[in-house]
CSV table of C-alpha atoms and ligand atoms in Angstrom, one decimal:
chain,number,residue,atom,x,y,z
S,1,UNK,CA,12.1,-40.2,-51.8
S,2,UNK,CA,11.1,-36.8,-52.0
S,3,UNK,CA,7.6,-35.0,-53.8
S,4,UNK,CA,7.0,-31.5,-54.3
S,5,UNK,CA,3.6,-30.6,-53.9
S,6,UNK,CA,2.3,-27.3,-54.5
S,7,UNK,CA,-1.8,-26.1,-54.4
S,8,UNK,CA,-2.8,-24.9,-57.5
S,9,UNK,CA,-6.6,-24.6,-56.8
S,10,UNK,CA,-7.4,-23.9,-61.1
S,11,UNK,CA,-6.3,-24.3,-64.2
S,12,UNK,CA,-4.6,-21.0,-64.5
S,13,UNK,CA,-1.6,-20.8,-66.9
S,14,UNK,CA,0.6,-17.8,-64.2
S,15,UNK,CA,-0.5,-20.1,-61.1
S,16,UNK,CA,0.7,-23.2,-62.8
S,17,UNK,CA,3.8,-21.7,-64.4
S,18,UNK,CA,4.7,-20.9,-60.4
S,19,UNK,CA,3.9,-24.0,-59.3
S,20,UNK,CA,6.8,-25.6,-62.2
S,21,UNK,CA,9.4,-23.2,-61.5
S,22,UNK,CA,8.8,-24.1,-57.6
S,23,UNK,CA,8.9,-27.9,-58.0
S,24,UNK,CA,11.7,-27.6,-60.2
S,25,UNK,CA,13.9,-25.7,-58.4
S,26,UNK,CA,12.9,-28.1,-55.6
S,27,UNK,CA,14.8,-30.7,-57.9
S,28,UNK,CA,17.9,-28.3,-58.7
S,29,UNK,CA,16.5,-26.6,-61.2
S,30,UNK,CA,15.2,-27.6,-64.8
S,31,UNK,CA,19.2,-26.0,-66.4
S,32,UNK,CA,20.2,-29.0,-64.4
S,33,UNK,CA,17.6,-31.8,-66.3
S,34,UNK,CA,17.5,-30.6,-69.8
S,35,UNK,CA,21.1,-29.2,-71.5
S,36,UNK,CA,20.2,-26.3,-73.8
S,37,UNK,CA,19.3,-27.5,-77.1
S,38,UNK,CA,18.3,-31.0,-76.7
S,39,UNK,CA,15.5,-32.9,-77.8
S,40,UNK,CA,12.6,-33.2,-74.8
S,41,UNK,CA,9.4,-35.6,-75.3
S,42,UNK,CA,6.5,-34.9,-73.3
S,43,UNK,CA,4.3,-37.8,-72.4
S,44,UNK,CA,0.5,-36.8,-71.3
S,45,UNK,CA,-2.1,-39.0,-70.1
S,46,UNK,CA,-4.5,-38.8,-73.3
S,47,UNK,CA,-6.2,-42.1,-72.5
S,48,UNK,CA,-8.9,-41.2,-75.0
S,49,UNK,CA,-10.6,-39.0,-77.1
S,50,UNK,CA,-11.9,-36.8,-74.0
S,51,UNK,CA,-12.5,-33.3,-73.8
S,52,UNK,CA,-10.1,-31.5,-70.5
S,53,UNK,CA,-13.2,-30.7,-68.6
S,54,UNK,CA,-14.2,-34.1,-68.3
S,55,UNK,CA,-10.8,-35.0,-66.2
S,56,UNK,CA,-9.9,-38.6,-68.4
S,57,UNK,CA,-6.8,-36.7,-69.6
S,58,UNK,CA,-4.1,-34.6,-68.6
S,59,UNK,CA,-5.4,-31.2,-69.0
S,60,UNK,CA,-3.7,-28.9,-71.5
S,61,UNK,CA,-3.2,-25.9,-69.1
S,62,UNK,CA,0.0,-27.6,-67.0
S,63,UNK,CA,1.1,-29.5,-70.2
S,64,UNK,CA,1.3,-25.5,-71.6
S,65,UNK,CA,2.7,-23.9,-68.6
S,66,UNK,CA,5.5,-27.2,-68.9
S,67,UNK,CA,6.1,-26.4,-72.4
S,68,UNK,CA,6.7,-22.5,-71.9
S,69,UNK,CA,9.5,-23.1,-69.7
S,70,UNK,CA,10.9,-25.8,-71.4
S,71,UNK,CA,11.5,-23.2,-74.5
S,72,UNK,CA,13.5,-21.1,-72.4
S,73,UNK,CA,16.1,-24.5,-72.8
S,74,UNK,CA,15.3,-26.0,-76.3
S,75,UNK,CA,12.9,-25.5,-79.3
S,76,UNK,CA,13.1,-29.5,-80.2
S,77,UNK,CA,10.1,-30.5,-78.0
S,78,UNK,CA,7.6,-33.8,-79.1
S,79,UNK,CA,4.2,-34.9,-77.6
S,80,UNK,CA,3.9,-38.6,-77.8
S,81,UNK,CA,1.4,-41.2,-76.3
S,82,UNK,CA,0.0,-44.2,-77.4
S,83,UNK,CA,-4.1,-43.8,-76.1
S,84,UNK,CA,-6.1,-47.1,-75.7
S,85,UNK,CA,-7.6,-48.9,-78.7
S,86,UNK,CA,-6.6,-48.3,-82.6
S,87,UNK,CA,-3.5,-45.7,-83.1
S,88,UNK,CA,-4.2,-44.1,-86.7
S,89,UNK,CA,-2.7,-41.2,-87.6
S,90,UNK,CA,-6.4,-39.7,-88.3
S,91,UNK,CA,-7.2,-41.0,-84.3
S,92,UNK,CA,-4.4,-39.7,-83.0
S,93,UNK,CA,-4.9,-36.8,-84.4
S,94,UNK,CA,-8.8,-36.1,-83.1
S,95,UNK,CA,-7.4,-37.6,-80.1
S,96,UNK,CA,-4.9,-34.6,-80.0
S,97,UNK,CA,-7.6,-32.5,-81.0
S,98,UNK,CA,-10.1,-33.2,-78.2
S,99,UNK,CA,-8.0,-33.0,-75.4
S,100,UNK,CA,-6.9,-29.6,-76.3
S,101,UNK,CA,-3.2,-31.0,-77.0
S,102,UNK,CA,-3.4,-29.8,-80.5
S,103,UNK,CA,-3.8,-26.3,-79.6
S,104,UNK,CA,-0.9,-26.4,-77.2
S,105,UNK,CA,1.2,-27.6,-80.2
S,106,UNK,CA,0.7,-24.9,-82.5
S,107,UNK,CA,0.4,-22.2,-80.4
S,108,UNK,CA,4.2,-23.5,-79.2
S,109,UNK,CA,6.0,-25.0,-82.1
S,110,UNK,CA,5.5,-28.6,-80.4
S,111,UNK,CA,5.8,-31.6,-82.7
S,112,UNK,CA,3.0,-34.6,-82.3
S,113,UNK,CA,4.4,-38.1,-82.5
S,114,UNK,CA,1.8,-39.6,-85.3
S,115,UNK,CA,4.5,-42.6,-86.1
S,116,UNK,CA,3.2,-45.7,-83.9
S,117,UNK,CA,6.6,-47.8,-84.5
S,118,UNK,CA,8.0,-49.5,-81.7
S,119,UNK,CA,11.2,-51.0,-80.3
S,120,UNK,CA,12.1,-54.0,-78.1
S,121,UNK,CA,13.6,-52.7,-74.7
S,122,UNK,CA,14.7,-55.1,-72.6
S,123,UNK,CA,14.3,-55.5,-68.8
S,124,UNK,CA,17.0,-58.0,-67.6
S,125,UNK,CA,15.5,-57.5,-64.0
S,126,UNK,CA,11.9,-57.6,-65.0
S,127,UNK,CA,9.3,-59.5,-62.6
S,128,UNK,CA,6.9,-61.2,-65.3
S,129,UNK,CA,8.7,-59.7,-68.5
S,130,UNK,CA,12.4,-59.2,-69.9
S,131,UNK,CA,11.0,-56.8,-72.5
S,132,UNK,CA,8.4,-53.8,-73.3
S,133,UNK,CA,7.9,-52.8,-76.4
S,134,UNK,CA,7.6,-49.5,-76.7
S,135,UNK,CA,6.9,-46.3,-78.6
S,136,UNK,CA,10.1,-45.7,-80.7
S,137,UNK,CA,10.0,-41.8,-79.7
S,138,UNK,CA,10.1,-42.6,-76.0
S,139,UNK,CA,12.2,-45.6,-76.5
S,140,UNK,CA,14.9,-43.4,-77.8
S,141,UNK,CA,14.2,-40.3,-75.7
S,142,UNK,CA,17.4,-38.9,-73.5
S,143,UNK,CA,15.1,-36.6,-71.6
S,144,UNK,CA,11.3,-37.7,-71.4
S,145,UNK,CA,8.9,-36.2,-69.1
S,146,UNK,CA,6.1,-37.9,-67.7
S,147,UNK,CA,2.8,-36.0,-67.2
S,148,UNK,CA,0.2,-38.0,-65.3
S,149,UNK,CA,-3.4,-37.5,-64.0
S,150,UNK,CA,-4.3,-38.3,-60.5
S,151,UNK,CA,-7.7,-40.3,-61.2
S,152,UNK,CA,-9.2,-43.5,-59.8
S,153,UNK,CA,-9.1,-46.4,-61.9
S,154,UNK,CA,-11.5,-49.6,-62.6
S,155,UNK,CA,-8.5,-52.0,-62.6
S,156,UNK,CA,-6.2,-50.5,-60.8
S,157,UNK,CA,-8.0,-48.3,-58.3
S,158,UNK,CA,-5.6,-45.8,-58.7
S,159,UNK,CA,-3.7,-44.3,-61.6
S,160,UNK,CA,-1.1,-41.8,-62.0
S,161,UNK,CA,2.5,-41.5,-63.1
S,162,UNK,CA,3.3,-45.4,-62.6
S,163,UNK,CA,0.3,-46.4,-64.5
S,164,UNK,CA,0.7,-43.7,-67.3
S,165,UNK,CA,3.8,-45.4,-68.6
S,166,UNK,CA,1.6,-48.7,-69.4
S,167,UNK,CA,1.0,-45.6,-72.2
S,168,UNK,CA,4.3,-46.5,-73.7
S,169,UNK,CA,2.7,-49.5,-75.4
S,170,UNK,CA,1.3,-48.5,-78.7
S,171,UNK,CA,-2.6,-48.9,-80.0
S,172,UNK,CA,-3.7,-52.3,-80.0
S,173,UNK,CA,-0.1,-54.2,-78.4
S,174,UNK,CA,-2.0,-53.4,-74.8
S,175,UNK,CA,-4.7,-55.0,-75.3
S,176,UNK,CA,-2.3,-58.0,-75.8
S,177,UNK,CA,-0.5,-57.4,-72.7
S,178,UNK,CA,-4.0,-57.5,-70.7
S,179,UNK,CA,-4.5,-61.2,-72.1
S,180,UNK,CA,-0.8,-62.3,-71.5
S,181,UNK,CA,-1.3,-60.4,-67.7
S,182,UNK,CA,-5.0,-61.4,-67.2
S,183,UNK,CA,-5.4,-61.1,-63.7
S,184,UNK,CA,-4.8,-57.8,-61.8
S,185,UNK,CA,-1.9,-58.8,-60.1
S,186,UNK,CA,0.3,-59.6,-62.5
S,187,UNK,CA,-0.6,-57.1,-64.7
S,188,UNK,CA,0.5,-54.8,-61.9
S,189,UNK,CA,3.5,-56.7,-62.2
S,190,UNK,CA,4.0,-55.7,-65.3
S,191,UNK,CA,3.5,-52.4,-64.7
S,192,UNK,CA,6.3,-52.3,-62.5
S,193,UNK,CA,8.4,-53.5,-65.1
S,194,UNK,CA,7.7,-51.3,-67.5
S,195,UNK,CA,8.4,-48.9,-64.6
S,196,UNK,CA,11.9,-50.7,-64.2
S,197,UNK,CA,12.9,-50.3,-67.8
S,198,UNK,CA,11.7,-46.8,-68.5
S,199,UNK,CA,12.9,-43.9,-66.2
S,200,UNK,CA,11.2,-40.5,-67.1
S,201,UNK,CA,13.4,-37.6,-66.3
S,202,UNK,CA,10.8,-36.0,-64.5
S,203,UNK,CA,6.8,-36.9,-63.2
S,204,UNK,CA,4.6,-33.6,-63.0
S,205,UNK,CA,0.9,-34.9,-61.8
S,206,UNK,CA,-1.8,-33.2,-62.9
S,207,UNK,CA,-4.6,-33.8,-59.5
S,208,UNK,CA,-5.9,-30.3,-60.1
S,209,UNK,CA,-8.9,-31.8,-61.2
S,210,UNK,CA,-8.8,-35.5,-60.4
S,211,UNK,CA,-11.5,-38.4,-61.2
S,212,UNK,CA,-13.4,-40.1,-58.7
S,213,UNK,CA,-15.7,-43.2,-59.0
S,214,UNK,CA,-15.5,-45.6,-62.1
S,215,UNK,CA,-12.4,-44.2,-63.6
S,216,UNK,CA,-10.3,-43.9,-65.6
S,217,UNK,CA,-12.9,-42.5,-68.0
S,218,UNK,CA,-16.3,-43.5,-66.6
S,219,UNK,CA,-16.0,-42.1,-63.3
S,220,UNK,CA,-16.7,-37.9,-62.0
S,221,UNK,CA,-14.8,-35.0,-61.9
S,222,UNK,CA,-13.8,-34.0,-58.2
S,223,UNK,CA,-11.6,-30.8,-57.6
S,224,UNK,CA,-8.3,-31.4,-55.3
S,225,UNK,CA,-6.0,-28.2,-56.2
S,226,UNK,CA,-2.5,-29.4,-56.5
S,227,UNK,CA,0.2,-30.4,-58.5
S,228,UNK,CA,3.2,-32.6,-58.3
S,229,UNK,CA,6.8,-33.3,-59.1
S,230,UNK,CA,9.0,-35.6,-58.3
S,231,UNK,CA,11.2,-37.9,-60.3
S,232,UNK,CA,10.4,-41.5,-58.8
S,233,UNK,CA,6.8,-42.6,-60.6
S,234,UNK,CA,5.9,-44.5,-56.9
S,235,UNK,CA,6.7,-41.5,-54.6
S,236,UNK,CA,4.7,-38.8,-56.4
S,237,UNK,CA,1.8,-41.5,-56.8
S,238,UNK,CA,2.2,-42.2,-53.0
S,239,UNK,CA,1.7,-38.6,-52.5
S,240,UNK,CA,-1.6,-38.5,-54.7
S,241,UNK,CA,-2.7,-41.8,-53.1
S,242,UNK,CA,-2.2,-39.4,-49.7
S,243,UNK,CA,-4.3,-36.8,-51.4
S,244,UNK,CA,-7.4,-38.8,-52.3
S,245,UNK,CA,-7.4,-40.5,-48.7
S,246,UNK,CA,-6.4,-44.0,-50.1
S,247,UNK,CA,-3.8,-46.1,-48.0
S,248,UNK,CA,-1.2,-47.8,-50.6
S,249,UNK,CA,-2.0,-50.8,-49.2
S,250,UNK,CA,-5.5,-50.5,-50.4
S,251,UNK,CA,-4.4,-49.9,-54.5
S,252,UNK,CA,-2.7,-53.4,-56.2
S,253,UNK,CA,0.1,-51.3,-58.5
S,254,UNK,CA,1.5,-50.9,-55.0
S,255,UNK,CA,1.5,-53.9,-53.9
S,256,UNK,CA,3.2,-55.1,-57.2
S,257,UNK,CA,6.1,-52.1,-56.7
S,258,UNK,CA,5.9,-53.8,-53.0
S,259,UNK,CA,6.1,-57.6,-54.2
S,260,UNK,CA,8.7,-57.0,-56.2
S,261,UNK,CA,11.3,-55.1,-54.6
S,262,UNK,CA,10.8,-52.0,-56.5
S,263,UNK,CA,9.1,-49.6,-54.0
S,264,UNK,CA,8.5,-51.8,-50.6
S,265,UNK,CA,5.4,-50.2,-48.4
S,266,UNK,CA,7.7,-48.6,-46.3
S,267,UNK,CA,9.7,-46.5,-48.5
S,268,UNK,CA,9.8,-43.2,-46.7
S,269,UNK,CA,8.3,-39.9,-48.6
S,270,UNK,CA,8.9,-36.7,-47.9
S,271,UNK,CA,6.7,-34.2,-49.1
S,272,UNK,CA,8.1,-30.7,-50.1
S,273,UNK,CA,6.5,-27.6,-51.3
S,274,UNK,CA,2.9,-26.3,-50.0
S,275,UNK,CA,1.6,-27.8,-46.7
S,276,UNK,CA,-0.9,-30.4,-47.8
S,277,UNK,CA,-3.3,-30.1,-44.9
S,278,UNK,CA,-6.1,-28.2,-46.6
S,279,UNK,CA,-5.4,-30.4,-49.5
S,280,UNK,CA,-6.2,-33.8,-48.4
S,281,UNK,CA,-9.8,-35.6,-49.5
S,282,UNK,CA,-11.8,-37.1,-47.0
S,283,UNK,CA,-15.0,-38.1,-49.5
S,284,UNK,CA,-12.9,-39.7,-52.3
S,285,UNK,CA,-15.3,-42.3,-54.2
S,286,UNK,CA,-13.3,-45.1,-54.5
S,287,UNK,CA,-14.4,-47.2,-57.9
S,288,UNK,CA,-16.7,-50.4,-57.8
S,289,UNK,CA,-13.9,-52.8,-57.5
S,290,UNK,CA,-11.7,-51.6,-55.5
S,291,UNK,CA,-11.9,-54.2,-52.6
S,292,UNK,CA,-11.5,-57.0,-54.5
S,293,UNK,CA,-7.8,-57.2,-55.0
S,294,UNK,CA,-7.5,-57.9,-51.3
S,295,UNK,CA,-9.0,-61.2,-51.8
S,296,UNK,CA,-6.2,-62.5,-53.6
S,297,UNK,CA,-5.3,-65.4,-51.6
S,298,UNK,CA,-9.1,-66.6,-52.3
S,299,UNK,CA,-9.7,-69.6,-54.7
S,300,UNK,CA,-9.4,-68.2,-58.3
S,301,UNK,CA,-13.6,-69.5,-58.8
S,302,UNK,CA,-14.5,-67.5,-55.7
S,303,UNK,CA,-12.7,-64.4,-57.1
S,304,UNK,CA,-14.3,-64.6,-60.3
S,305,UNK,CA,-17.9,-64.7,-58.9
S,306,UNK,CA,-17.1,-61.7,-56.3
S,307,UNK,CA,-15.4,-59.5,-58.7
S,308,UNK,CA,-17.9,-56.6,-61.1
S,309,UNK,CA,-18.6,-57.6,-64.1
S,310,UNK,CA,-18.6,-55.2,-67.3
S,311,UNK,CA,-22.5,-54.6,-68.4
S,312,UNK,CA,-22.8,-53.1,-72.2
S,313,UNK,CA,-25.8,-50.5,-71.3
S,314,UNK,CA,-27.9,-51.1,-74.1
S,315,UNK,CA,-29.9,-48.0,-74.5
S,316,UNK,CA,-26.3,-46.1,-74.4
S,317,UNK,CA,-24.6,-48.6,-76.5
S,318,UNK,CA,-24.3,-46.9,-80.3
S,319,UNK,CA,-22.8,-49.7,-81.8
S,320,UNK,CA,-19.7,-48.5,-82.7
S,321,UNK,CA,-17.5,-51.7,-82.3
S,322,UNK,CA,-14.4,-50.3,-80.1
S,323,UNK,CA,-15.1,-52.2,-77.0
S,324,UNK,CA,-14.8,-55.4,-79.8
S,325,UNK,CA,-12.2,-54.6,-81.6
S,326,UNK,CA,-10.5,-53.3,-77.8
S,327,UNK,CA,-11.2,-56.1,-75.6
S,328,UNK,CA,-8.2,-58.6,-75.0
S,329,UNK,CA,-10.3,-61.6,-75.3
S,330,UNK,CA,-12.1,-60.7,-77.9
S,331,UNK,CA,-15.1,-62.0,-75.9
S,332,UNK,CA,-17.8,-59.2,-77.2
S,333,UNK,CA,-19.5,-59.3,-80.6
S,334,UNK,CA,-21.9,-56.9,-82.5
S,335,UNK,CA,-25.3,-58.2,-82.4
S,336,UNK,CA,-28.5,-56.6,-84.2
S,337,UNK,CA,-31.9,-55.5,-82.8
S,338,UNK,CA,-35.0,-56.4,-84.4
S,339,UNK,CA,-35.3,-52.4,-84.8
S,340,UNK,CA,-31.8,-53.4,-87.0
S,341,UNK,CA,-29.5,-51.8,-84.7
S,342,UNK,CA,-26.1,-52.9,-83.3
S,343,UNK,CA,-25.3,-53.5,-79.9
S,344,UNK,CA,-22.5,-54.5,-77.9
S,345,UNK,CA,-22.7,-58.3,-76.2
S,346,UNK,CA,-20.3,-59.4,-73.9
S,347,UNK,CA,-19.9,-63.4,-73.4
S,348,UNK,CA,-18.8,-63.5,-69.8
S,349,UNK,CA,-17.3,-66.7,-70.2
S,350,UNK,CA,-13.6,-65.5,-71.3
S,351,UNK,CA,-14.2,-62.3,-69.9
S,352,UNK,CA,-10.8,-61.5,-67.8
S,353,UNK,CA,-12.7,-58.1,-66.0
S,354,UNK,CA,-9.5,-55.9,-67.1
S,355,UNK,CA,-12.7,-53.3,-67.8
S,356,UNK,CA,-10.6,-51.9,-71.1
S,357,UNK,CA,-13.9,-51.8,-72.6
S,358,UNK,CA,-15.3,-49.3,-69.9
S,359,UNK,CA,-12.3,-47.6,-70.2
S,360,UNK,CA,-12.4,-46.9,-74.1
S,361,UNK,CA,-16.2,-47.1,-74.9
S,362,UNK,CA,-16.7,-43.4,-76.2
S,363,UNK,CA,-20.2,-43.0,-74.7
S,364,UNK,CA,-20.0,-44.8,-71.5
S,365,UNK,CA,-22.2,-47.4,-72.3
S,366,UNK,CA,-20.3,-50.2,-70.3
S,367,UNK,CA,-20.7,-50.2,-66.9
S,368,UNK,CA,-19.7,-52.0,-63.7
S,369,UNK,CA,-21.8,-54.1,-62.4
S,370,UNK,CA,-20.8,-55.7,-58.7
S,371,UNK,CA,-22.5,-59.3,-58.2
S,372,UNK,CA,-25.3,-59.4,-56.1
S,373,UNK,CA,-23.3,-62.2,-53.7
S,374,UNK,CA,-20.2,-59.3,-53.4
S,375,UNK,CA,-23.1,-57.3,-51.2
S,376,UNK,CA,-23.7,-60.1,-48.8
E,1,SF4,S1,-20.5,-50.6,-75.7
E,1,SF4,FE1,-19.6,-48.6,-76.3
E,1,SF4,S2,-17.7,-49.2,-77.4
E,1,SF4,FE2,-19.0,-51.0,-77.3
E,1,SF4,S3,-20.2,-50.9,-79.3
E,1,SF4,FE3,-21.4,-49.9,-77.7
E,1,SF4,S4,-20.9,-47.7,-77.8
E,1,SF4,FE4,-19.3,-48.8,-78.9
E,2,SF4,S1,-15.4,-57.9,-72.0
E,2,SF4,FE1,-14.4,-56.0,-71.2
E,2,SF4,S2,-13.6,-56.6,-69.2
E,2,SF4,FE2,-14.1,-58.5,-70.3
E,2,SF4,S3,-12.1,-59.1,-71.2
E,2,SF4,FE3,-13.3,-57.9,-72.8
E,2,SF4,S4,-12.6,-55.8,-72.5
E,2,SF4,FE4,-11.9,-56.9,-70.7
């Protein structure tokens, strides 16, 4: 399997524009992935409403410098992404807004998927699932391109192009695939299924700026300098798992892809483009609960008392109600202060630790909180 990978060390619209036209012609050329005149959706990372700086999202600059060359081929291009939690028109739309997708769009003539109907694909081959519903526009999409961020990630330590396509699923239908898939394994599972039933054209990843720590919202920006193309999802996320120091064997969507036939560990990749020496991280901060996928032939009780818990942070909690109306098990409720506030409560009891709630509380108010034992 092969990756381009070029250094790209900001977000600078010429620099990226190179970078395309280099990892495309690495791939044959785009003449040869998109026949003049046809329809081309574009699928970002916009996992919530996040400004670019704060590296949750795909940043606007490549998504541009993609979009620029793609009009030298066809005028009929659509963003479309299904962010975590509710998927109103009026969401989607400040959604679009924040992460400077909105801008990109008019400046270019780009339509914005705002219709959140879905279709039944099936996935005769599929692991845990024979079917993904997914976003009609991408369901139906001849030539799709996938354009990830290279961040770490609560749940999955790692995310990039593989996870990205869990994006597929619109508004509130993932938080129903997190209770069907409570535990991280098979939800991995069912990652790579997803991965088996939709294949993007191409994968771009965005790990200009990546996201270390408590990701994929919660955690810091950290600057890396590179993009990459490739168009297996596993390949250019082994690459980025090269980047940010992190052995495959260390993040669990990789073991799934391993597990399950549909990218073994020793799948060779060959990197193309820019040498990656300089490139490579060697302080990466690796999220909370990243080790604990590798007890997974422990008893389930011992897992559950090693693995971090979600903690609402009640001073940063404003009581909005997204982690309740987000979280799978419905397992947090809106309580009131005596000053008449509201505040977030998890009930651990029914808690599943799929951390959605980190993930999509706007303020960072939910943390992760390791148990004192996991220290020991
Ligand atoms: S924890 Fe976050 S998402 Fe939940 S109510 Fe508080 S501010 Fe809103
Ligand atoms: S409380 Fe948070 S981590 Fe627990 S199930 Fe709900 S959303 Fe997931």
């Amino acid at each position: 399997m092969n990756v381009s990978v070029y250094a790209c060390p900001a977000y600078s619209l010429p620099d990226l524009e190179q970078a395309l036209i280099r990892i495309f012609q690495d791939f044959g050329g785009l003449e040869k992935m998109v026949p003049a005149g046809a329809p081309v959706v574009i699928k970002p990372n916009l996992v919530s409403k996040r400004p670019p700086h704060a590296a949750a999202t795909t940043h606007p600059a490549p998504v541009e410098a993609l979009v620029r060359l793609l009009k030298t081929r066809t005028e009929d291009i659509t963003f479309a992404e299904c962010p975590g939690g509710l998927n109103t028109p009026a969401i989607l739309e400040g959604v679009y807004k924040t992460t400077g997708m909105k801008d990109v769009a008019l400046r270019y003539g780009v339509k914005i998927c705002l219709d959140m109907t879905s279709e039944r694909l099936h996935c005769p081959d599929g692991y845990v699932s024979k079917n993904v519903d997914t976003l009609s526009a991408i369901a139906r999409a001849k030539i799709f391109f996938n354009v990830a961020k290279l961040k770490s990630h609560a749940l999955t330590v790692m995310t990039g192009c593989a996870k990205n396509l869990f994006g597929v699923i619109p508004g509130l239908m993932k938080a129903e695939m997190h209770a069907r898939f409570p535990d991280i394994h098979t939800f991995c599972r069912f990652v790579c299924d997803i991965n088996r039933t939709i294949t993007p054209t191409f994968n771009l990843l965005d790990a200009i700026t990546v996201m270390e720590g408590n990701g994929p919202t919660g955690g810091t920006p950290k600057q890396l300098g590179a993009l990459l193309g490739g168009t297996n999802t596993f390949a250019v996320d082994a690459a980025g798992a090269m980047l940010l120091g992190i052995d495959r064997k260390e993040i669990p969507l990789f073991q799934a892809a391993h597990d399950s036939g549909l990218f073994p560990f020793d799948t060779p990749v060959v990197v193309w483009g820019d040498s990656v020496e300089g490139l490579v991280l060697s302080d990466f901060v690796l999220p909370d609960t990243h080790s604990f996928h590798l007890f997974r032939n422990m008893p389930k009780v011992l897992q559950k008392l090693l693995r971090p818990s979600p903690s609402i942070h009640k001073k940063n909690c404003i009581g909005c109600g997204e982690c309740v109306r987000d979280c799978p098990q419905k397992t947090i409720s809106l309580l009131c202060t005596k000053q008449g506030k509201k505040r977030a409560k998890i009930h651990y009891k029914h808690c599943i630790r799929c951390y959605c709630c980190q993930e999509l509380c706007p303020v960072q108010a939910v943390k992760i909180k390791r148990n004192p034992v996991s220290f020991l």
